mmCIF file of C-alpha atoms in Angstrom:
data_model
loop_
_atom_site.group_PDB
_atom_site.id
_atom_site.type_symbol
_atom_site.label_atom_id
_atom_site.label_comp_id
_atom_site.label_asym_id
_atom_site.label_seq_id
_atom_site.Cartn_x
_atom_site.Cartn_y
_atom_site.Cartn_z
ATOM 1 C CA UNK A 1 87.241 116.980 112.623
ATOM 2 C CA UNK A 2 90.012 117.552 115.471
ATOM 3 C CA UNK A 3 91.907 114.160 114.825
ATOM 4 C CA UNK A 4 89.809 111.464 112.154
ATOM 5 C CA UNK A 5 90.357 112.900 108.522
ATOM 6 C CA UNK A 6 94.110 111.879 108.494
ATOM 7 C CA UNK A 7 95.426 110.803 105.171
ATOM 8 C CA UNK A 8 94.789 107.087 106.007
ATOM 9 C CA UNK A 9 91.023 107.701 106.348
ATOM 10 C CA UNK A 10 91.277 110.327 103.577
ATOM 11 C CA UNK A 11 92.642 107.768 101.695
ATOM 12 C CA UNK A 12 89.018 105.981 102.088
ATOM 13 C CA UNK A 13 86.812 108.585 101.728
ATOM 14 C CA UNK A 14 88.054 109.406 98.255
ATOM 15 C CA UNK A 15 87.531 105.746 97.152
ATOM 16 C CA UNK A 16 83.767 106.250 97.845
ATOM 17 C CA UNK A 17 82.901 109.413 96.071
ATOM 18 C CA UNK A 18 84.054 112.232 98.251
ATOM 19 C CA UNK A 19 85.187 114.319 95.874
ATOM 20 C CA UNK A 20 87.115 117.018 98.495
ATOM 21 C CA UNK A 21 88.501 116.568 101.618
ATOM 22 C CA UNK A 22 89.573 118.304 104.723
ATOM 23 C CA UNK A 23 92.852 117.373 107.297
ATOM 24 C CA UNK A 24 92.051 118.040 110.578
ATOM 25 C CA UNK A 25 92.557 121.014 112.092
ATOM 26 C CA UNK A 26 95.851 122.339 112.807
ATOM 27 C CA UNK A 27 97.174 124.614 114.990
ATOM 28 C CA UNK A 28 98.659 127.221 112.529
ATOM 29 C CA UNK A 29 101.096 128.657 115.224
ATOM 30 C CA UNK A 30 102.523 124.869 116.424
ATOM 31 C CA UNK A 31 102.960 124.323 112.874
ATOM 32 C CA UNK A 32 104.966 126.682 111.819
ATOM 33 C CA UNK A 33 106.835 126.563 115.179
ATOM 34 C CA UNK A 34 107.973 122.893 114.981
ATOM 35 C CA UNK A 35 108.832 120.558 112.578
ATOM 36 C CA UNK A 36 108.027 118.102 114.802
ATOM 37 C CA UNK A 37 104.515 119.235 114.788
ATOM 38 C CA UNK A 38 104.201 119.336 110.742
ATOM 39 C CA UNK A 39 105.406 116.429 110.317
ATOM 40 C CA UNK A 40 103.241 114.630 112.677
ATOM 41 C CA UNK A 41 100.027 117.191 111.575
ATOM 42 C CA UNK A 42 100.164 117.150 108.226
ATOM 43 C CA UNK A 43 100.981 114.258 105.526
ATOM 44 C CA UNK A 44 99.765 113.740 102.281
ATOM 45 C CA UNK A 45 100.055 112.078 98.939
ATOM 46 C CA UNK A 46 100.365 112.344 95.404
ATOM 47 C CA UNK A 47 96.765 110.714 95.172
ATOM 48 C CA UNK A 48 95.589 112.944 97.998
ATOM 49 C CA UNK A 49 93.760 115.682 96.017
ATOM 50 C CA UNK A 50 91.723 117.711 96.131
ATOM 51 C CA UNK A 51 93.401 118.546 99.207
ATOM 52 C CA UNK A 52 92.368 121.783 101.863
ATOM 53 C CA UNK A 53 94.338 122.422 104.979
ATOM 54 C CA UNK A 54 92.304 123.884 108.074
ATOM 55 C CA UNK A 55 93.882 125.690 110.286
ATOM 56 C CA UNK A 56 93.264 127.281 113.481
ATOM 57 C CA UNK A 57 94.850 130.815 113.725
ATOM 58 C CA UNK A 58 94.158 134.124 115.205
ATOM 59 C CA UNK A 59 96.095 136.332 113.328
ATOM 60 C CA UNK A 60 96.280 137.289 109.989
ATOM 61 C CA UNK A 61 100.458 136.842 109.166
ATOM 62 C CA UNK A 62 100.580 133.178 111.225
ATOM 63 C CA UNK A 63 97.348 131.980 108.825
ATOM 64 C CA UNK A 64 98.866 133.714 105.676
ATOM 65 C CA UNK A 65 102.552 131.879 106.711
ATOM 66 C CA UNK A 66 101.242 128.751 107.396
ATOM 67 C CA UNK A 67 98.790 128.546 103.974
ATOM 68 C CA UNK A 68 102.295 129.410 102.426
ATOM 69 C CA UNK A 69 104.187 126.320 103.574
ATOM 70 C CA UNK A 70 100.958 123.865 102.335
ATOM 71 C CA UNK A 71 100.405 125.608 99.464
ATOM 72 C CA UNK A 72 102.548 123.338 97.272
ATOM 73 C CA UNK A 73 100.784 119.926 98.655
ATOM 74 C CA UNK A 74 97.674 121.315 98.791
ATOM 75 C CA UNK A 75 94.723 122.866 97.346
ATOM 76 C CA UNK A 76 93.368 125.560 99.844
ATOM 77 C CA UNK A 77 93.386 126.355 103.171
ATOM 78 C CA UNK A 78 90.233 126.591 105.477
ATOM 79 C CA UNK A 79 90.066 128.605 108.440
ATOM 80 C CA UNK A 80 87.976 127.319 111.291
ATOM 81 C CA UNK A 81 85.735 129.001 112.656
ATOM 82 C CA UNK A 82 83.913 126.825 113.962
ATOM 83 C CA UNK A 83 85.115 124.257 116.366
ATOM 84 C CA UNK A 84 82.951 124.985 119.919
ATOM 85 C CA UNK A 85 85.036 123.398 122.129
ATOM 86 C CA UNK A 86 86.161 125.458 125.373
ATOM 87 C CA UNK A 87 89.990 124.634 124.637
ATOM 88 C CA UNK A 88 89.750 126.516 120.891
ATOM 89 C CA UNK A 89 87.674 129.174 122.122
ATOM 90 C CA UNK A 90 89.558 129.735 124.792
ATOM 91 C CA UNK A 91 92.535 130.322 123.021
ATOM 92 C CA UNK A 92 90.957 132.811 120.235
ATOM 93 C CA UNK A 93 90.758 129.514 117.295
ATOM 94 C CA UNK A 94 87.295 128.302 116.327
ATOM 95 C CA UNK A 95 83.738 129.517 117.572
ATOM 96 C CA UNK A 96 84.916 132.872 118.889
ATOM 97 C CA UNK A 97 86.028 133.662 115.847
ATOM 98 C CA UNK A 98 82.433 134.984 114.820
ATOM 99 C CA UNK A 99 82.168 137.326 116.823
ATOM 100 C CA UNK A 100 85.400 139.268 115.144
ATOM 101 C CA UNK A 101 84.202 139.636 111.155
ATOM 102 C CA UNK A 102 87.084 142.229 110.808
ATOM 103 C CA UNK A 103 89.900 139.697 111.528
ATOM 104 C CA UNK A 104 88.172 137.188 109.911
ATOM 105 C CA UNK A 105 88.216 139.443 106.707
ATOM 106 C CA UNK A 106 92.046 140.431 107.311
ATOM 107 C CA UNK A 107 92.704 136.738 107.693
ATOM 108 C CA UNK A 108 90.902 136.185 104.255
ATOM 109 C CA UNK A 109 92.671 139.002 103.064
ATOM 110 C CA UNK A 110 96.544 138.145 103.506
ATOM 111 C CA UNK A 111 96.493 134.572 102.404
ATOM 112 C CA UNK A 112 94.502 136.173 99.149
ATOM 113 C CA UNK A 113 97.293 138.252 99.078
ATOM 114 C CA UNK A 114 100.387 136.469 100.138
ATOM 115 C CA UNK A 115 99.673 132.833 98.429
ATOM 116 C CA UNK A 116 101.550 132.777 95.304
ATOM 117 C CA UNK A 117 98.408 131.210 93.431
ATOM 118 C CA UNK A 118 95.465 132.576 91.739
ATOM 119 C CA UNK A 119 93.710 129.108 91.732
ATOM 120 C CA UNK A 120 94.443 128.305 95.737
ATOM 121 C CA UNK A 121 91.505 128.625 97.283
ATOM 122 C CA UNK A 122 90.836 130.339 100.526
ATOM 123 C CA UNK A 123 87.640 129.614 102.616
ATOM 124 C CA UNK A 124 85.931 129.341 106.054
ATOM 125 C CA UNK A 125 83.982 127.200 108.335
ATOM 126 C CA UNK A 126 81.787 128.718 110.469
ATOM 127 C CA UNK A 127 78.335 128.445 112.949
ATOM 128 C CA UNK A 128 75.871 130.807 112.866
ATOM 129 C CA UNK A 129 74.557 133.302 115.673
ATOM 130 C CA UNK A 130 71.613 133.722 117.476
ATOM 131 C CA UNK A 131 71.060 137.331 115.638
ATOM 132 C CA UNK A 132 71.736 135.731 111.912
ATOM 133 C CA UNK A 133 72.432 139.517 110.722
ATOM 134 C CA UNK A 134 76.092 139.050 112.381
ATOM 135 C CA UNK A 135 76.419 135.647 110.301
ATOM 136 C CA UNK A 136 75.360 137.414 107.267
ATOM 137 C CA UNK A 137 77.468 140.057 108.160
ATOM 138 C CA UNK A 138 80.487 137.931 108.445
ATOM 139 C CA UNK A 139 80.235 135.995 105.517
ATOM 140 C CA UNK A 140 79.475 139.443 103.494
ATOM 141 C CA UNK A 141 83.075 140.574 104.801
ATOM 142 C CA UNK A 142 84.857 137.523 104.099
ATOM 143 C CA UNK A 143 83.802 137.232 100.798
ATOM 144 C CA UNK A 144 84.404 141.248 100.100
ATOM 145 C CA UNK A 145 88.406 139.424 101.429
ATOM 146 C CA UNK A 146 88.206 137.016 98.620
ATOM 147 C CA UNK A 147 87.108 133.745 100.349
ATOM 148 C CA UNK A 148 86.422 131.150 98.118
ATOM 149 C CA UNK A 149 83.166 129.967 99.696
ATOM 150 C CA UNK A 150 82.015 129.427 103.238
ATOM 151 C CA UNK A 151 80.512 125.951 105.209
ATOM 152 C CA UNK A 152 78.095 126.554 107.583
ATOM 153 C CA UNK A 153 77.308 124.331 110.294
ATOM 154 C CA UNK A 154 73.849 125.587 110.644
ATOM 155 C CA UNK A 155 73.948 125.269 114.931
ATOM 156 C CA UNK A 156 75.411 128.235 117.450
ATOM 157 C CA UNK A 157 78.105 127.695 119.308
ATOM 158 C CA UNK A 158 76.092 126.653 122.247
ATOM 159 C CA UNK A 159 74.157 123.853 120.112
ATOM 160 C CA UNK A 160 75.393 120.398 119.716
ATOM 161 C CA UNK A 161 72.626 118.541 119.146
ATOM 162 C CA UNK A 162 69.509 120.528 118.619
ATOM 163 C CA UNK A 163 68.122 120.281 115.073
ATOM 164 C CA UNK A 164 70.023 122.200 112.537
ATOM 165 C CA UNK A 165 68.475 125.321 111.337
ATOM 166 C CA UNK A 166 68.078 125.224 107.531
ATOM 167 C CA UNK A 167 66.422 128.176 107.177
ATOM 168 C CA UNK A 168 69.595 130.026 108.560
ATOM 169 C CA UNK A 169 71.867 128.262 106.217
ATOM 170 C CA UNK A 170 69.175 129.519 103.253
ATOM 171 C CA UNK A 171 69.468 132.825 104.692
ATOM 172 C CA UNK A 172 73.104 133.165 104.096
ATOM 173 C CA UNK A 173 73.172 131.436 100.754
ATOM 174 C CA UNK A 174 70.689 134.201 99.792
ATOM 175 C CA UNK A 175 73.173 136.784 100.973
ATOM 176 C CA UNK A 176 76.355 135.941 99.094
ATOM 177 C CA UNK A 177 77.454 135.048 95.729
ATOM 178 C CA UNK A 178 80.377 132.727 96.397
ATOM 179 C CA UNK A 179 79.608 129.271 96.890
ATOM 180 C CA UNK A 180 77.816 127.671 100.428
ATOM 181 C CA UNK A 181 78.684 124.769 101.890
ATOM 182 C CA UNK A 182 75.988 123.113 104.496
ATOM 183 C CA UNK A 183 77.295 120.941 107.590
ATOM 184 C CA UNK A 184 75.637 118.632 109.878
ATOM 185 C CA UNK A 185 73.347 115.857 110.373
ATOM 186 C CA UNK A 186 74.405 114.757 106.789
ATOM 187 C CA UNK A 187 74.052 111.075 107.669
ATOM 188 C CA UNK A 188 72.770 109.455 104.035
ATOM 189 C CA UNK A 189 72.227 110.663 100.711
ATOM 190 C CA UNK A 190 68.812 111.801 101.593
ATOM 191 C CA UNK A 191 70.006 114.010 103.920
ATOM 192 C CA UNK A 192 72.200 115.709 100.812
ATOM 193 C CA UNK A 193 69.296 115.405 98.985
ATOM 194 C CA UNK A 194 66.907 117.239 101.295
ATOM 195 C CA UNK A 195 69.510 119.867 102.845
ATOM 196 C CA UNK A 196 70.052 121.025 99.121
ATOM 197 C CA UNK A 197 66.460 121.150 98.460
ATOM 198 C CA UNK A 198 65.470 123.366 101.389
ATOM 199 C CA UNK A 199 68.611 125.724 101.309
ATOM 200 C CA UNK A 200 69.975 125.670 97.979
ATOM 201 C CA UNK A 201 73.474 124.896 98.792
ATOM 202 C CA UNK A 202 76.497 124.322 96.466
ATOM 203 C CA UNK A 203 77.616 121.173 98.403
ATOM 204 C CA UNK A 204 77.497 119.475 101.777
ATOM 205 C CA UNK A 205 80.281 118.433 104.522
ATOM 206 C CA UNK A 206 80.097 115.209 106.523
ATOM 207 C CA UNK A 207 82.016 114.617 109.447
ATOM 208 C CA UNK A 208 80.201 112.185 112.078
ATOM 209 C CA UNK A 209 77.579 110.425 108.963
ATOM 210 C CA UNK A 210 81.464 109.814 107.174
ATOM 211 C CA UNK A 211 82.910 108.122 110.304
ATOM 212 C CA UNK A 212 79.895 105.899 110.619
ATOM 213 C CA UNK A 213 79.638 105.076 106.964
ATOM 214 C CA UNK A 214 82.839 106.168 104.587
ATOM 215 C CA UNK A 215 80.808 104.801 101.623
ATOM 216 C CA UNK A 216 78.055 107.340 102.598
ATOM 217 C CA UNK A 217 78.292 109.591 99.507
ATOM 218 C CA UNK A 218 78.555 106.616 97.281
ATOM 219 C CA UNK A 219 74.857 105.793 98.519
ATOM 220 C CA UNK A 220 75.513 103.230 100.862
ATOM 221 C CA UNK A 221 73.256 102.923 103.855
ATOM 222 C CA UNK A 222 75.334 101.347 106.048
ATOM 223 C CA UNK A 223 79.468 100.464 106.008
ATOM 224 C CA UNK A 224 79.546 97.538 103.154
ATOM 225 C CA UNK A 225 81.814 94.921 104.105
ATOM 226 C CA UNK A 226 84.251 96.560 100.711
ATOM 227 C CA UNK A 227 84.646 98.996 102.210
ATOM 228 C CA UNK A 228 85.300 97.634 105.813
ATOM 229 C CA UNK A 229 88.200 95.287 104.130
ATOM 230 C CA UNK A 230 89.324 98.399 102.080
ATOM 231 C CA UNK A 231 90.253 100.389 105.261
ATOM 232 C CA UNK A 232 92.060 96.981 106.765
ATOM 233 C CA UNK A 233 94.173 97.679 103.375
ATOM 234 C CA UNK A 234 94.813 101.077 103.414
ATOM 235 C CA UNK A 235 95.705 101.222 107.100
ATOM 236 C CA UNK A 236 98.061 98.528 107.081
ATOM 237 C CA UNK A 237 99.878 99.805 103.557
ATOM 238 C CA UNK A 238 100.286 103.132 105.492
ATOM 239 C CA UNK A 239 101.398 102.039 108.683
ATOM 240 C CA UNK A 240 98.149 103.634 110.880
ATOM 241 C CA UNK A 241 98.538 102.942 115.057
ATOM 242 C CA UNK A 242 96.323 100.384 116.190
ATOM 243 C CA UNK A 243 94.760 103.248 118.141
ATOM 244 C CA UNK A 244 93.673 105.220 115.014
ATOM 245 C CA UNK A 245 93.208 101.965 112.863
ATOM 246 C CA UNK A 246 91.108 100.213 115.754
ATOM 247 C CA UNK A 247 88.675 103.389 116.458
ATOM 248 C CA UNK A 248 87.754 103.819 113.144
ATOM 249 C CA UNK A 249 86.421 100.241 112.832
ATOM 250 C CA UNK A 250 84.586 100.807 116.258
ATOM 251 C CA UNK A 251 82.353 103.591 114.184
ATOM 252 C CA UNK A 252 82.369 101.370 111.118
ATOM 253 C CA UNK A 253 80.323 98.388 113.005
ATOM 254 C CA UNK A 254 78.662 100.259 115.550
ATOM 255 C CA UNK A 255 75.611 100.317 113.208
ATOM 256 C CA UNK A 256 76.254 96.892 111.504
ATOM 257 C CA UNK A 257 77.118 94.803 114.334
ATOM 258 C CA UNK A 258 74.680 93.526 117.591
ATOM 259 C CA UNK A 259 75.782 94.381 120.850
ATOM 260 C CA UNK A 260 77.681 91.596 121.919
ATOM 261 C CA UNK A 261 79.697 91.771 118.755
ATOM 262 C CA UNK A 262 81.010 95.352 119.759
ATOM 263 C CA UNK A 263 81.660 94.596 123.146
ATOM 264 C CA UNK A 264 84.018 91.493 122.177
ATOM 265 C CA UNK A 265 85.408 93.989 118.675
ATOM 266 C CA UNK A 266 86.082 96.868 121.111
ATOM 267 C CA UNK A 267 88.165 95.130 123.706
ATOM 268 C CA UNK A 268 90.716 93.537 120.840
ATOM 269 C CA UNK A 269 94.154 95.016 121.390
ATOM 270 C CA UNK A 270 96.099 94.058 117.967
ATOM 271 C CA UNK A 271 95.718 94.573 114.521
ATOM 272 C CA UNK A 272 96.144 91.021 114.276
ATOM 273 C CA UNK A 273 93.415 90.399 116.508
ATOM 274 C CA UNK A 274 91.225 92.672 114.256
ATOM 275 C CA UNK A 275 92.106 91.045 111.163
ATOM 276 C CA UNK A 276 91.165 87.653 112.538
ATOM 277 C CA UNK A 277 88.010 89.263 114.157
ATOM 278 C CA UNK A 278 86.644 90.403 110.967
ATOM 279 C CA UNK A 279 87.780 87.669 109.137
ATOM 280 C CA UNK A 280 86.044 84.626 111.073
ATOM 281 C CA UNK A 281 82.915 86.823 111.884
ATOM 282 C CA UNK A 282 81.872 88.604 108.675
ATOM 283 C CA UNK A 283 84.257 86.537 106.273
ATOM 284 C CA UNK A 284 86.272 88.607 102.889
ATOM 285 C CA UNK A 285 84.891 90.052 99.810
ATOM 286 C CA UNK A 286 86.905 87.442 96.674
ATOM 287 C CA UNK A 287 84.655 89.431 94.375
ATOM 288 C CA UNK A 288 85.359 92.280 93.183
ATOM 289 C CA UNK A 289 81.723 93.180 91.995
ATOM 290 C CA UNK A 290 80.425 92.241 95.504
ATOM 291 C CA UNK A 291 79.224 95.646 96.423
ATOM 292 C CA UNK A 292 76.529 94.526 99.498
ATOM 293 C CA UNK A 293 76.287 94.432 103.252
ATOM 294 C CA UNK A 294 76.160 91.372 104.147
ATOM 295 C CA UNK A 295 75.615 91.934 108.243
#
């Protein structure tokens, strides 16, 4: 995710059975250019492990410089090549990104090299393409690099919401021997269930399904009201902006909450407000056991 997965929602996550997460991605050239922007990009925590950094780069020394400077706070690095969005493919980060397996692999290749670490871990996040022999391709070169194991987000870069192809994702997990990650439309635990059953995947990655419901991997259907008081917590404790504390709610409730709930929730303009919101609509949880929805 671009902005969401910032320690304060990280923070969350991990509460409920995620048991890695991702920072959003950073732009590895900014980062090492300003301390402004690391500061403001990346922050972490003691508690905030398993920890990988994903970075946007297109070219090999800027990646392998800026995997240096996280390496101590961290546990791996990602490199995204992924993201669709015109802005990142523009600029040579994301999506395009397939289409150049040999800098991929060099990429792979110097933070392998240049990371002080046998156990930091190295990997990529990719889409597939219309000719799957290029994916396979790809992932056949990064892994001769050394990557650690590869997520595929089984769409092209011209899909956004067509059905993922799970037969593509199979495909590649046939054709490597590092570990596969699948992404997208991982909304429930059935959909882990099912995506691992047709492709045969190590793992899974949420992004969206996580937004909507942070207790998602610990088998909650919808947000449970826990968990809803457990982000007014952590947010407050860690001093989130209203802007960032406030949006994350609105995809909290948007399945839990009627209509005319959201439109009153969405125009509050305080954390105050919020807290008294929630509090006089949906009440607290005093028990600790209380592990239900109660919307």
């Amino acid at each position: 995710m671009i902005s969401p997965s910032r320690l304060a929602f990280r923070s969350l996550v991990r509460k409920y059975s995620c048991d890695v997460c991702f920072t959003p991605m950073i732009i590895a050239a900014d980062f090492l250019r300003s301390v402004k922007a690391r500061d403001s990009e990346f922050t972490t925590n003691k508690s905030d492990r398993p920890l990988i950094v994903q970075f946007a780069a297109q070219d090999p020394q800027t990646l392998a410089d800026a995997a240096r400077v996280v390496a101590p706070f961290s546990d791996g690095v990602d490199l995204n090549c992924g993201c669709p969005q015109r802005w990142a493919m523009s600029a040579g980060y994301g999506a395009c990104l397939i289409n150049k397996p040999e800098l991929v692999e060099d990429m792979v290749r110097h933070v392998r090299n240049q990371v002080d670490n046998p156990d930091y871990t190295v990997s990529i996040k990719i889409r597939i393409h219309k000719d799957l022999r290029q994916t396979v391709d790809l992932c056949q070169k990064a892994e001769s690099a050394g990557v650690s194991w590869i997520t595929v987000h089984g769409r092209t870069t011209e899909e956004r919401h067509q059905p993922v192809h799970y037969d593509a994702i199979k495909t590649i997990k046939d054709s490597v021997s590092v570990p596969v990650i699948a992404n997208g439309d991982i909304k429930c635990l059935r959909d882990v269930e099912s995506t691992h059953q047709h492709t045969g995947v190590n793992g899974v990655m949420a992004a969206r399904g996580l937004l909507a419901n942070p207790a998602m991997f610990a088998g909650y259907e919808d947000t449970p009201l826990q968990c809803i008081w457990d982000w007014v917590d952590i947010a407050v404790e860690q001093g989130t902006p209203f802007s960032c504390f406030h949006h994350h709610l609105i995809y909290m409730l948007e399945r839990v909450s009627s209509q005319p709930e959201r439109k009153v929730f969405n125009s509050l303009s305080s954390t105050s407000a919020v807290i008294d919101y929630l509090q006089n609509t949906y009440g607290s949880i005093h028990d600790p056991d209380t592990q239900i929805c109660p919307f």
